[in-house]
Short mmCIF file of C-alpha atoms and ligand atoms in Angstrom, two decimals:
data_model
loop_
_atom_site.label_atom_id
_atom_site.label_comp_id
_atom_site.label_asym_id
_atom_site.label_seq_id
_atom_site.Cartn_x
_atom_site.Cartn_y
_atom_site.Cartn_z
CA MET A 1 5.79 -6.69 31.58
CA ALA A 2 4.31 -6.81 28.07
CA ILE A 3 1.75 -9.15 26.30
CA LEU A 4 3.15 -10.35 22.81
CA VAL A 5 0.11 -10.31 20.14
CA LEU A 6 1.50 -12.32 17.12
CA GLY A 7 -0.66 -11.49 14.35
CA GLY A 8 -1.73 -8.22 16.11
CA ALA A 9 -2.09 -6.48 12.76
CA GLY A 10 -4.79 -8.85 11.70
CA TYR A 11 -8.41 -9.04 11.89
CA ILE A 12 -9.13 -10.53 15.24
CA GLY A 13 -5.41 -9.89 16.37
CA SER A 14 -5.70 -6.06 15.94
CA HIS A 15 -9.37 -5.86 17.70
CA THR A 16 -7.66 -7.99 20.63
CA VAL A 17 -4.97 -5.32 20.92
CA TYR A 18 -7.28 -2.55 20.85
CA GLU A 19 -9.09 -4.21 24.02
CA LEU A 20 -5.58 -4.91 25.68
CA VAL A 21 -4.68 -1.02 25.38
CA ASP A 22 -7.98 -0.12 26.50
CA ALA A 23 -7.37 -2.18 29.36
CA GLY A 24 -4.07 -0.47 30.01
CA ARG A 25 -2.16 -3.35 29.25
CA ASP A 26 1.61 -2.70 27.46
CA VAL A 27 1.46 -4.46 24.07
CA VAL A 28 4.17 -5.65 21.75
CA ILE A 29 3.00 -6.81 18.20
CA VAL A 30 4.97 -9.17 15.82
CA ASP A 31 3.23 -9.47 12.35
CA ASN A 32 4.81 -10.11 8.90
CA LEU A 33 2.02 -7.93 7.43
CA GLN A 34 1.47 -10.73 4.89
CA THR A 35 -2.51 -10.59 5.39
CA GLY A 36 -2.27 -8.06 8.30
CA PHE A 37 -2.06 -4.38 7.85
CA LYS A 38 0.15 -1.41 9.10
CA ALA A 39 -2.79 0.69 9.64
CA ALA A 40 -4.53 -1.74 11.75
CA VAL A 41 -1.62 -1.52 14.27
CA HIS A 42 -2.61 0.23 17.72
CA PRO A 43 -0.55 3.50 17.78
CA LYS A 44 0.19 2.63 21.31
CA ALA A 45 1.56 -0.88 20.55
CA ARG A 46 5.42 -1.56 19.94
CA PHE A 47 5.36 -3.10 16.42
CA TYR A 48 7.92 -5.58 14.91
CA GLN A 49 7.53 -6.59 11.47
CA VAL A 50 8.87 -10.33 11.63
CA ASP A 51 7.69 -13.61 10.33
CA ILE A 52 7.24 -15.89 13.34
CA ARG A 53 9.14 -18.54 11.20
CA ASP A 54 12.35 -16.49 11.56
CA ARG A 55 13.69 -17.77 14.93
CA LYS A 56 16.64 -15.08 15.08
CA ALA A 57 14.19 -12.13 14.54
CA LEU A 58 11.59 -13.62 17.12
CA ASP A 59 14.46 -14.44 19.71
CA GLU A 60 15.62 -10.84 19.58
CA VAL A 61 11.87 -9.63 20.16
CA PHE A 62 12.00 -11.74 23.17
CA GLU A 63 15.27 -10.50 24.18
CA LYS A 64 14.37 -6.86 23.92
CA GLU A 65 11.38 -7.12 25.52
CA SER A 66 10.08 -8.17 28.79
CA ILE A 67 7.23 -10.32 27.83
CA ASP A 68 4.68 -12.06 30.49
CA GLY A 69 2.30 -13.69 28.18
CA VAL A 70 1.67 -14.39 24.51
CA ILE A 71 -1.56 -14.34 22.10
CA HIS A 72 -0.94 -16.02 18.90
CA PHE A 73 -3.01 -14.97 16.15
CA ALA A 74 -0.11 -15.56 13.31
CA ALA A 75 -1.71 -18.18 10.78
CA SER A 76 -3.12 -18.78 7.38
CA SER A 77 -6.83 -18.96 7.96
CA GLN A 78 -8.43 -19.59 4.55
CA VAL A 79 -10.25 -23.02 4.31
CA GLY A 80 -10.27 -23.25 0.38
CA GLU A 81 -6.90 -22.07 0.09
CA SER A 82 -5.85 -24.66 2.49
CA MET A 83 -7.35 -27.34 0.56
CA SER A 84 -5.51 -26.39 -2.70
CA ASP A 85 -1.92 -25.49 -0.96
CA PRO A 86 -1.91 -27.81 2.20
CA LEU A 87 1.88 -27.06 2.51
CA LYS A 88 1.60 -23.45 2.96
CA TYR A 89 -0.57 -24.45 5.99
CA TYR A 90 1.81 -26.83 7.48
CA ASP A 91 4.86 -24.01 6.77
CA ASN A 92 3.00 -21.01 8.21
CA ASN A 93 0.80 -22.51 10.82
CA MET A 94 2.56 -25.76 12.30
CA TYR A 95 6.23 -24.70 11.60
CA GLY A 96 5.35 -21.18 12.51
CA THR A 97 4.00 -22.41 15.78
CA MET A 98 6.90 -25.21 16.35
CA VAL A 99 9.36 -21.84 16.01
CA LEU A 100 7.37 -19.72 18.49
CA LEU A 101 7.23 -22.41 21.14
CA GLN A 102 10.91 -23.18 20.68
CA SER A 103 11.75 -19.41 21.27
CA MET A 104 9.07 -19.11 24.13
CA VAL A 105 10.89 -22.35 25.89
CA ALA A 106 14.05 -20.72 25.52
CA HIS A 107 13.28 -17.30 27.03
CA ASN A 108 11.22 -18.88 29.74
CA VAL A 109 7.83 -17.49 28.75
CA GLY A 110 5.30 -20.23 29.80
CA LYS A 111 1.80 -18.83 28.73
CA ILE A 112 -0.25 -18.77 25.66
CA VAL A 113 -3.55 -18.00 24.43
CA PHE A 114 -4.28 -19.37 20.83
CA SER A 115 -6.43 -18.69 18.21
CA SER A 116 -8.22 -21.97 17.18
CA THR A 117 -11.32 -22.57 15.27
CA ALA A 118 -14.49 -24.40 14.98
CA ALA A 119 -13.07 -26.08 11.86
CA THR A 120 -11.21 -28.53 14.50
CA TYR A 121 -14.49 -30.34 14.70
CA GLY A 122 -15.23 -30.85 11.03
CA GLU A 123 -19.02 -32.18 10.70
CA PRO A 124 -20.37 -31.97 13.92
CA GLU A 125 -22.04 -35.07 15.61
CA ARG A 126 -24.70 -32.62 17.31
CA VAL A 127 -25.36 -29.05 17.97
CA PRO A 128 -24.76 -26.94 20.16
CA ILE A 129 -20.86 -28.53 20.16
CA LEU A 130 -19.21 -28.95 23.45
CA GLU A 131 -15.23 -28.76 23.42
CA SER A 132 -15.36 -32.64 24.47
CA ASP A 133 -16.99 -33.65 21.16
CA ARG A 134 -15.28 -35.36 18.60
CA THR A 135 -12.43 -33.35 16.59
CA CYS A 136 -12.24 -34.70 12.79
CA PRO A 137 -11.59 -31.62 10.75
CA THR A 138 -12.74 -31.72 7.20
CA ASN A 139 -10.15 -29.17 5.77
CA CYS A 140 -6.57 -28.64 5.75
CA TYR A 141 -6.79 -25.43 7.88
CA GLY A 142 -8.73 -27.22 10.62
CA GLU A 143 -6.39 -29.69 10.69
CA THR A 144 -3.26 -27.86 11.12
CA LYS A 145 -5.06 -25.63 13.96
CA LEU A 146 -5.84 -28.99 15.83
CA SER A 147 -2.30 -30.13 15.39
CA MET A 148 -1.19 -26.77 16.74
CA GLU A 149 -3.15 -27.42 19.83
CA LYS A 150 -1.80 -30.92 20.40
CA MET A 151 1.79 -29.50 19.78
CA MET A 152 1.34 -27.23 22.81
CA ALA A 153 -0.11 -29.97 24.70
CA TRP A 154 2.98 -31.77 24.41
CA VAL A 155 5.32 -28.91 24.64
CA SER A 156 3.42 -28.40 28.10
CA LYS A 157 4.17 -31.83 29.39
CA ALA A 158 7.67 -31.39 28.62
CA HIS A 159 8.38 -27.96 29.25
CA GLY A 160 5.33 -26.88 31.74
CA LEU A 161 4.28 -24.33 29.30
CA ARG A 162 0.45 -23.38 29.83
CA PHE A 163 -2.07 -22.74 27.37
CA VAL A 164 -5.63 -21.83 26.30
CA ALA A 165 -6.81 -22.55 23.04
CA LEU A 166 -10.07 -20.69 21.79
CA ARG A 167 -12.13 -22.30 19.08
CA TYR A 168 -13.80 -19.48 17.36
CA PHE A 169 -17.26 -20.05 15.50
CA ASN A 170 -18.16 -17.16 12.64
CA ALA A 171 -16.11 -13.80 13.73
CA CYS A 172 -17.73 -11.11 12.43
CA GLY A 173 -18.21 -7.19 12.74
CA ALA A 174 -15.93 -4.38 13.40
CA HIS A 175 -14.62 -1.89 16.38
CA THR A 176 -17.40 0.58 17.09
CA SER A 177 -14.74 3.56 16.80
CA GLY A 178 -14.82 2.52 12.99
CA LYS A 179 -11.14 2.72 13.02
CA ILE A 180 -10.48 -0.99 12.44
CA GLY A 181 -12.48 -3.97 10.79
CA GLU A 182 -12.18 -7.17 8.54
CA ALA A 183 -10.31 -6.88 5.42
CA HIS A 184 -9.33 -9.85 3.58
CA SER A 185 -7.82 -10.46 0.06
CA PRO A 186 -9.41 -12.04 -1.58
CA GLU A 187 -12.78 -11.99 0.68
CA THR A 188 -14.54 -15.30 1.09
CA HIS A 189 -16.64 -14.58 4.29
CA LEU A 190 -20.23 -14.22 3.83
CA ILE A 191 -20.88 -10.66 5.79
CA PRO A 192 -18.45 -8.74 4.05
CA LEU A 193 -19.25 -10.37 0.66
CA ILE A 194 -23.19 -9.26 1.31
CA LEU A 195 -22.18 -5.73 2.19
CA GLN A 196 -20.03 -5.31 -1.10
CA VAL A 197 -23.78 -5.25 -2.49
CA PRO A 198 -25.05 -2.09 -0.92
CA ASN A 199 -21.29 -0.66 -1.36
CA GLY A 200 -21.59 -0.70 -5.05
CA GLN A 201 -18.65 -3.56 -5.49
CA ARG A 202 -20.98 -6.63 -6.29
CA ALA A 203 -24.17 -6.94 -7.96
CA LYS A 204 -25.79 -9.46 -5.88
CA ILE A 205 -24.65 -12.48 -3.30
CA SER A 206 -24.36 -15.98 -3.95
CA ILE A 207 -26.18 -18.32 -1.75
CA PHE A 208 -24.05 -21.61 -1.72
CA GLY A 209 -26.81 -24.26 -1.81
CA ASP A 210 -30.48 -24.29 -0.54
CA ASP A 211 -30.85 -27.83 -0.08
CA TYR A 212 -29.24 -28.69 3.20
CA ALA A 213 -31.53 -30.24 5.97
CA THR A 214 -31.84 -26.81 7.84
CA LYS A 215 -35.09 -24.81 8.20
CA ASP A 216 -34.74 -22.68 4.77
CA GLY A 217 -32.20 -25.32 3.19
CA THR A 218 -29.35 -22.93 3.61
CA CYS A 219 -26.53 -23.21 6.06
CA ILE A 220 -26.65 -22.49 9.68
CA ARG A 221 -23.61 -20.28 11.51
CA ASP A 222 -23.08 -18.98 14.85
CA TYR A 223 -21.92 -15.45 14.32
CA ILE A 224 -19.76 -13.87 17.08
CA HIS A 225 -18.81 -10.18 17.12
CA VAL A 226 -14.58 -9.68 17.11
CA THR A 227 -14.86 -7.42 20.05
CA ASP A 228 -16.47 -10.29 22.13
CA LEU A 229 -13.77 -12.72 20.70
CA ALA A 230 -11.16 -10.17 21.65
CA GLN A 231 -12.35 -9.68 25.37
CA ALA A 232 -12.10 -13.41 25.71
CA HIS A 233 -8.45 -13.51 24.78
CA ILE A 234 -8.08 -11.02 27.61
CA LEU A 235 -9.93 -13.47 30.17
CA ALA A 236 -7.99 -16.16 28.92
CA LEU A 237 -4.67 -14.58 29.49
CA ASP A 238 -5.82 -13.34 33.06
CA TYR A 239 -6.93 -17.09 33.54
CA LEU A 240 -3.32 -18.24 32.92
CA MET A 241 -1.72 -15.63 34.79
CA LYS A 242 -3.67 -16.80 37.92
CA GLY A 243 -2.46 -20.36 37.53
CA GLY A 244 -5.16 -21.72 35.59
CA GLU A 245 -4.38 -24.99 33.61
CA ASN A 246 -4.36 -25.86 29.83
CA ASN A 247 -7.84 -25.45 28.62
CA VAL A 248 -10.02 -25.09 25.16
CA PHE A 249 -13.18 -23.02 25.13
CA ASN A 250 -15.63 -22.42 22.39
CA LEU A 251 -16.55 -18.89 21.41
CA GLY A 252 -19.80 -18.26 19.83
CA ASN A 253 -23.35 -16.72 20.55
CA GLY A 254 -24.95 -20.14 20.96
CA VAL A 255 -27.56 -18.98 18.14
CA GLY A 256 -27.55 -20.08 14.44
CA PHE A 257 -28.68 -18.12 11.71
CA THR A 258 -29.05 -19.11 8.35
CA VAL A 259 -27.47 -17.66 5.02
CA LYS A 260 -30.82 -16.45 4.01
CA GLU A 261 -31.49 -14.71 7.62
CA VAL A 262 -27.89 -13.09 7.43
CA ILE A 263 -28.92 -11.56 3.96
CA ASP A 264 -32.38 -10.48 5.37
CA CYS A 265 -30.45 -8.88 8.16
CA ALA A 266 -28.00 -6.84 5.89
CA ARG A 267 -31.19 -5.98 3.92
CA ARG A 268 -32.79 -4.29 7.27
CA VAL A 269 -29.56 -2.66 8.60
CA THR A 270 -28.59 -0.98 5.14
CA GLY A 271 -31.81 -0.57 3.78
CA HIS A 272 -30.64 -1.94 0.53
CA PRO A 273 -32.66 -4.75 -1.42
CA ILE A 274 -29.45 -7.03 -1.82
CA PRO A 275 -30.20 -9.33 -4.79
CA ALA A 276 -29.36 -12.86 -4.05
CA GLU A 277 -29.24 -16.09 -6.23
CA THR A 278 -29.00 -19.57 -5.46
CA CYS A 279 -25.72 -21.59 -6.39
CA PRO A 280 -24.25 -24.92 -5.94
CA ARG A 281 -23.17 -26.14 -2.63
CA ARG A 282 -19.24 -25.01 -1.61
CA ALA A 283 -17.40 -27.90 -1.14
CA GLY A 284 -16.64 -28.89 2.72
CA ASP A 285 -19.48 -26.62 4.30
CA PRO A 286 -20.99 -28.46 7.22
CA ALA A 287 -24.64 -27.92 7.51
CA GLN A 288 -24.86 -26.44 10.91
CA LEU A 289 -22.18 -24.89 13.44
CA ILE A 290 -23.42 -23.83 16.75
CA ALA A 291 -21.01 -23.47 19.80
CA SER A 292 -22.01 -24.24 23.31
CA SER A 293 -19.95 -21.72 24.76
CA VAL A 294 -21.17 -22.42 28.39
CA LYS A 295 -17.79 -23.53 29.65
CA ALA A 296 -16.51 -20.11 28.53
CA LYS A 297 -19.04 -18.36 30.32
CA GLU A 298 -18.60 -20.45 33.47
CA VAL A 299 -14.63 -20.95 33.66
CA LEU A 300 -13.32 -17.52 32.15
CA GLY A 301 -16.62 -15.40 33.08
CA TRP A 302 -16.81 -14.36 29.45
CA LYS A 303 -20.00 -12.44 28.72
CA PRO A 304 -20.43 -11.63 25.11
CA ARG A 305 -21.86 -8.35 24.76
CA PHE A 306 -23.02 -8.10 20.82
CA ASP A 307 -25.68 -10.74 21.17
CA ASP A 308 -28.03 -9.44 18.62
CA LEU A 309 -27.34 -9.97 14.70
CA ASP A 310 -28.62 -6.50 13.65
CA THR A 311 -26.28 -4.64 15.70
CA ILE A 312 -23.29 -6.96 14.71
CA MET A 313 -24.18 -6.27 11.03
CA SER A 314 -24.65 -2.73 12.07
CA THR A 315 -20.74 -2.47 13.30
CA ALA A 316 -19.86 -4.35 10.03
CA TRP A 317 -21.88 -1.93 7.89
CA GLY A 318 -20.27 1.17 9.43
CA TRP A 319 -17.00 -0.18 8.90
CA HIS A 320 -17.37 -1.17 5.17
CA LYS A 321 -19.15 1.64 4.27
CA SER A 322 -16.49 4.05 5.42
CA HIS A 323 -13.57 1.87 4.19
CA PRO A 324 -14.68 0.33 1.09
CA HIS A 325 -11.19 -0.79 0.01
CA GLY A 326 -10.62 -2.11 3.65
CA PHE A 327 -7.20 -0.66 4.61
CA GLU A 328 -5.58 0.00 1.33
CA GLU A 329 -5.97 3.45 -0.12
CA VAL A 330 -7.00 3.61 -4.01
N1 UFG B 1 -21.53 -18.29 2.10
C1 UFG B 1 -22.40 -18.08 0.87
N2 UFG B 1 -22.20 -17.26 0.05
C2 UFG B 1 -20.94 -16.63 -0.01
C3 UFG B 1 -20.13 -16.96 1.01
C4 UFG B 1 -20.54 -17.88 2.02
O1 UFG B 1 -23.61 -18.68 1.13
O2 UFG B 1 -20.50 -15.78 -0.63
C5 UFG B 1 -22.09 -19.26 3.07
C6 UFG B 1 -20.90 -20.53 3.32
O3 UFG B 1 -21.42 -21.38 2.48
C7 UFG B 1 -21.36 -20.83 4.56
C8 UFG B 1 -21.70 -19.15 5.32
O4 UFG B 1 -22.05 -18.69 4.21
O5 UFG B 1 -22.60 -21.58 4.91
C9 UFG B 1 -20.57 -18.94 6.05
O6 UFG B 1 -19.40 -18.81 5.37
P1 UFG B 1 -18.08 -18.05 5.59
O7 UFG B 1 -17.33 -18.28 4.35
O8 UFG B 1 -18.29 -16.79 5.96
O9 UFG B 1 -17.51 -18.87 6.93
P2 UFG B 1 -17.06 -20.49 7.12
O10 UFG B 1 -18.61 -21.06 8.14
O11 UFG B 1 -17.04 -21.25 6.16
O12 UFG B 1 -16.05 -20.37 7.85
C10 UFG B 1 -15.97 -19.93 9.19
C11 UFG B 1 -14.28 -19.00 9.56
C12 UFG B 1 -13.46 -20.40 9.20
C13 UFG B 1 -13.54 -21.54 10.01
C14 UFG B 1 -14.97 -22.04 9.65
C15 UFG B 1 -15.39 -23.12 10.72
O13 UFG B 1 -14.63 -18.19 8.50
O14 UFG B 1 -12.31 -19.70 9.44
O15 UFG B 1 -15.86 -21.13 10.19
O16 UFG B 1 -16.04 -24.16 10.20
F1 UFG B 1 -12.68 -22.59 9.59
#
């Protein structure tokens, strides 16, 4: 029996496939390569270049392969883009998930681990954030992810499918092998943008706002290593395989770092001065996002290995230094 990973050529998807293969699992990948990369596909996984909105092609994968469980990463994930082009998010994220669930129900595949986000909470009422806290997304990306969670809950009631939604905080870092890492186009995330400075691709890093109510005025985030996220997916799948019921888990380290602290960390790790300049706030940024991941630790037995920001930064720097253009050959 195989595990089907949708979006397995993307950033978090490819790292999860590497962990699954290392754990001896048989893996099938579906990815349309719109934002994923063929070079990120693990050589031991069977790869289908298929868009999850293509029901016929997806049905063919379920018919050809013997699928035991599904891990679903295939979605658009840029907050800013979701505000300027919301219908793209309804199409790729909501409609894509609907087609996937139709195909799963038709083929009696009843277990799915789903890539959700801290953006489902919106502006938090308190930190650390618990899974039971209010969900009130402030952008269309978070809204579609929350709707996808709800879609699964209704399909579960009707058809008995079981799901785990994993709400990630700030995914970062790269595989310690140096073979895969973060590559977005355009890049919008803080750590890869900072590392473009010592890589000679950017003169300085912009700090989006230093007038937040935090210790140094810059936004606080909970940075979690991508391999720790990957491990949580395997644990969540095992939980469903053992009969676990529908559940939602936050995934973060439970420690917040300001933007200035992250830049300082990059200065330490790279040995580069990394000039920074303060710019206006970016629309829609909550001041602080910090996870309580107590539930994932207690219920899934999750133990993040990379709980130190310098170590996380070193893995990211190792990747970006050796792959300044990501997976693209220039
Ligand atoms: N930031 C800067 N300068 C930059 C880029 C980012 O100061 O050049 C700041 C942002 O304003 C924010 C922090 O760095 O305060 C982190 O920004 P990222 O873009 O790296 O990450 P976000 O916290 O905005 O987004 C992450 C995930 C999203 C998810 C969101 C939940 O990437 O997928 O958390 O709020 F939706």
